[in-house]
PDB file of C-alpha atoms in Angstrom:
ATOM      1  CA  MET K   1      75.706 104.097  74.700  1.00 56.00           C
ATOM      2  CA  THR K   2      75.026 104.737  77.583  1.00 60.00           C
ATOM      3  CA  THR K   3      76.021 105.520  81.233  1.00 63.00           C
ATOM      4  CA  VAL K   4      74.946 103.483  84.225  1.00 58.00           C
ATOM      5  CA  LYS K   5      75.358 105.600  87.199  1.00 63.00           C
ATOM      6  CA  ALA K   6      76.181 103.052  89.824  1.00 63.00           C
ATOM      7  CA  HIS K   7      73.224 105.537  92.837  1.00 75.00           C
ATOM      8  CA  ASP K   8      70.915 105.280  89.692  1.00 80.00           C
ATOM      9  CA  PRO K   9      67.372 104.819  91.978  1.00 82.00           C
ATOM     10  CA  ARG K  10      65.572 102.849  88.590  1.00 87.00           C
ATOM     11  CA  ARG K  11      68.723 100.181  89.303  1.00 88.00           C
ATOM     12  CA  LYS K  12      67.825  99.587  93.324  1.00 89.00           C
ATOM     13  CA  ARG K  13      63.975 100.121  93.435  1.00 92.00           C
ATOM     14  CA  ARG K  14      65.049  96.833  90.666  1.00 92.00           C
ATOM     15  CA  ARG K  15      67.126  95.502  93.254  1.00 94.00           C
ATOM     16  CA  ILE K  16      64.692  95.634  96.558  1.00 95.00           C
ATOM     17  CA  THR K  17      61.872  94.420  93.976  1.00 96.00           C
ATOM     18  CA  PHE K  18      64.175  91.084  92.668  1.00 96.00           C
ATOM     19  CA  ILE K  19      64.940  90.694  97.083  1.00 97.00           C
ATOM     20  CA  VAL K  20      61.127  91.278  97.900  1.00 97.00           C
ATOM     21  CA  VAL K  21      60.796  88.090  95.184  1.00 95.00           C
ATOM     22  CA  ILE K  22      62.814  85.970  96.488  1.00 96.00           C
ATOM     23  CA  ILE K  23      62.245  86.086 100.082  1.00 97.00           C
ATOM     24  CA  LEU K  24      58.414  85.655  98.568  1.00 96.00           C
ATOM     25  CA  LEU K  25      59.383  82.505  96.613  1.00 94.00           C
ATOM     26  CA  ILE K  26      61.220  80.892  99.369  1.00 94.00           C
ATOM     27  CA  LEU K  27      58.442  81.477 102.287  1.00 94.00           C
ATOM     28  CA  ALA K  28      55.544  80.292  99.988  1.00 94.00           C
ATOM     29  CA  PHE K  29      58.081  77.158  99.227  1.00 94.00           C
ATOM     30  CA  PHE K  30      57.819  76.828 103.139  1.00 94.00           C
ATOM     31  CA  TYR K  31      54.198  77.676 102.837  1.00 95.00           C
ATOM     32  CA  GLY K  32      53.634  74.894 100.404  1.00 94.00           C
ATOM     33  CA  LEU K  33      56.602  72.411 102.306  1.00 93.00           C
ATOM     34  CA  THR K  34      54.037  72.645 105.885  1.00 93.00           C
ATOM     35  CA  THR K  35      49.869  72.561 104.560  1.00 93.00           C
ATOM     36  CA  GLY K  36      48.278  70.092 103.249  1.00 91.00           C
ATOM     37  CA  SER K  37      45.834  67.408 105.027  1.00 93.00           C
ATOM     38  CA  VAL K  38      48.957  65.910 107.634  1.00 93.00           C
ATOM     39  CA  LYS K  39      50.343  69.234 109.334  1.00 91.00           C
ATOM     40  CA  ILE K  40      54.272  69.728 109.443  1.00 93.00           C
ATOM     41  CA  THR K  41      55.369  72.773 111.782  1.00 92.00           C
ATOM     42  CA  TYR K  42      58.558  74.828 110.161  1.00 92.00           C
ATOM     43  CA  SER K  43      61.347  73.496 112.480  1.00 93.00           C
ATOM     44  CA  ASP K  44      60.410  70.425 110.939  1.00 93.00           C
ATOM     45  CA  ALA K  45      60.048  71.202 107.616  1.00 93.00           C
ATOM     46  CA  TRP K  46      64.146  72.148 108.118  1.00 93.00           C
ATOM     47  CA  GLN K  47      64.697  69.763 110.299  1.00 94.00           C
ATOM     48  CA  THR K  48      63.742  67.619 107.039  1.00 94.00           C
ATOM     49  CA  LEU K  49      65.325  69.284 104.603  1.00 93.00           C
ATOM     50  CA  THR K  50      68.502  68.843 106.414  1.00 93.00           C
ATOM     51  CA  GLY K  51      68.446  65.169 106.746  1.00 90.00           C
ATOM     52  CA  GLY K  52      66.470  64.945 110.101  1.00 89.00           C
ATOM     53  CA  GLY K  53      63.381  65.168 111.158  1.00 85.00           C
ATOM     54  CA  SER K  54      60.619  62.662 111.873  1.00 89.00           C
ATOM     55  CA  ASP K  55      59.506  59.216 108.904  1.00 92.00           C
ATOM     56  CA  LEU K  56      56.513  60.663 108.714  1.00 92.00           C
ATOM     57  CA  ALA K  57      57.764  64.287 107.524  1.00 92.00           C
ATOM     58  CA  ASN K  58      60.652  62.763 105.590  1.00 94.00           C
ATOM     59  CA  GLN K  59      58.006  60.472 103.135  1.00 94.00           C
ATOM     60  CA  LEU K  60      55.428  64.181 103.269  1.00 94.00           C
ATOM     61  CA  ILE K  61      57.626  65.724 101.926  1.00 94.00           C
ATOM     62  CA  TRP K  62      60.225  64.024 100.098  1.00 95.00           C
ATOM     63  CA  ASN K  63      57.997  61.741  98.100  1.00 95.00           C
ATOM     64  CA  LEU K  64      55.083  64.405  98.052  1.00 95.00           C
ATOM     65  CA  ARG K  65      55.035  68.223  98.462  1.00 95.00           C
ATOM     66  CA  LEU K  66      58.687  68.686  97.103  1.00 95.00           C
ATOM     67  CA  PRO K  67      58.022  67.197  93.985  1.00 96.00           C
ATOM     68  CA  ARG K  68      54.985  69.253  93.812  1.00 95.00           C
ATOM     69  CA  LEU K  69      56.178  71.536  94.381  1.00 95.00           C
ATOM     70  CA  LEU K  70      59.554  71.515  92.079  1.00 95.00           C
ATOM     71  CA  ILE K  71      57.213  70.957  89.748  1.00 97.00           C
ATOM     72  CA  ALA K  72      55.300  74.676  90.382  1.00 95.00           C
ATOM     73  CA  PHE K  73      57.872  76.212  90.140  1.00 94.00           C
ATOM     74  CA  LEU K  74      59.314  75.158  86.978  1.00 96.00           C
ATOM     75  CA  VAL K  75      55.927  74.774  85.400  1.00 97.00           C
ATOM     76  CA  GLY K  76      55.614  78.895  86.047  1.00 94.00           C
ATOM     77  CA  ALA K  77      59.161  79.430  84.823  1.00 94.00           C
ATOM     78  CA  ALA K  78      58.108  77.852  81.593  1.00 97.00           C
ATOM     79  CA  LEU K  79      54.772  80.469  82.096  1.00 97.00           C
ATOM     80  CA  ALA K  80      56.190  83.577  82.829  1.00 95.00           C
ATOM     81  CA  ILE K  81      58.653  82.734  80.194  1.00 97.00           C
ATOM     82  CA  ALA K  82      56.245  81.868  77.408  1.00 97.00           C
ATOM     83  CA  ASP K  83      54.483  85.402  77.948  1.00 96.00           C
ATOM     84  CA  ALA K  84      57.676  86.933  77.871  1.00 95.00           C
ATOM     85  CA  CYS K  85      58.430  85.377  74.586  1.00 96.00           C
ATOM     86  CA  CYS K  86      54.638  86.079  73.202  1.00 95.00           C
ATOM     87  CA  LYS K  87      55.239  89.875  74.253  1.00 92.00           C
ATOM     88  CA  ALA K  88      58.413  90.562  72.740  1.00 80.00           C
TER      89      ALA K  88
END
């Protein structure tokens, strides 16, 4: 059995890559919430997600944009898993 050193450069690189990917996913999520035929500001999107926001923003985010984004993320994850299974 091999041991992993605490200061392994590959481990550090994986951790940094993971953090960058998570940040990019969060940015893509908020970009998807705010863009469309009706523009919603980032602050309105945040207020809507935390329980406030205008009626228009509430309707658009909760009924249209959020379900579409969640489905898109889930489909992307499923395709990534299917690709990994095919290559294994």
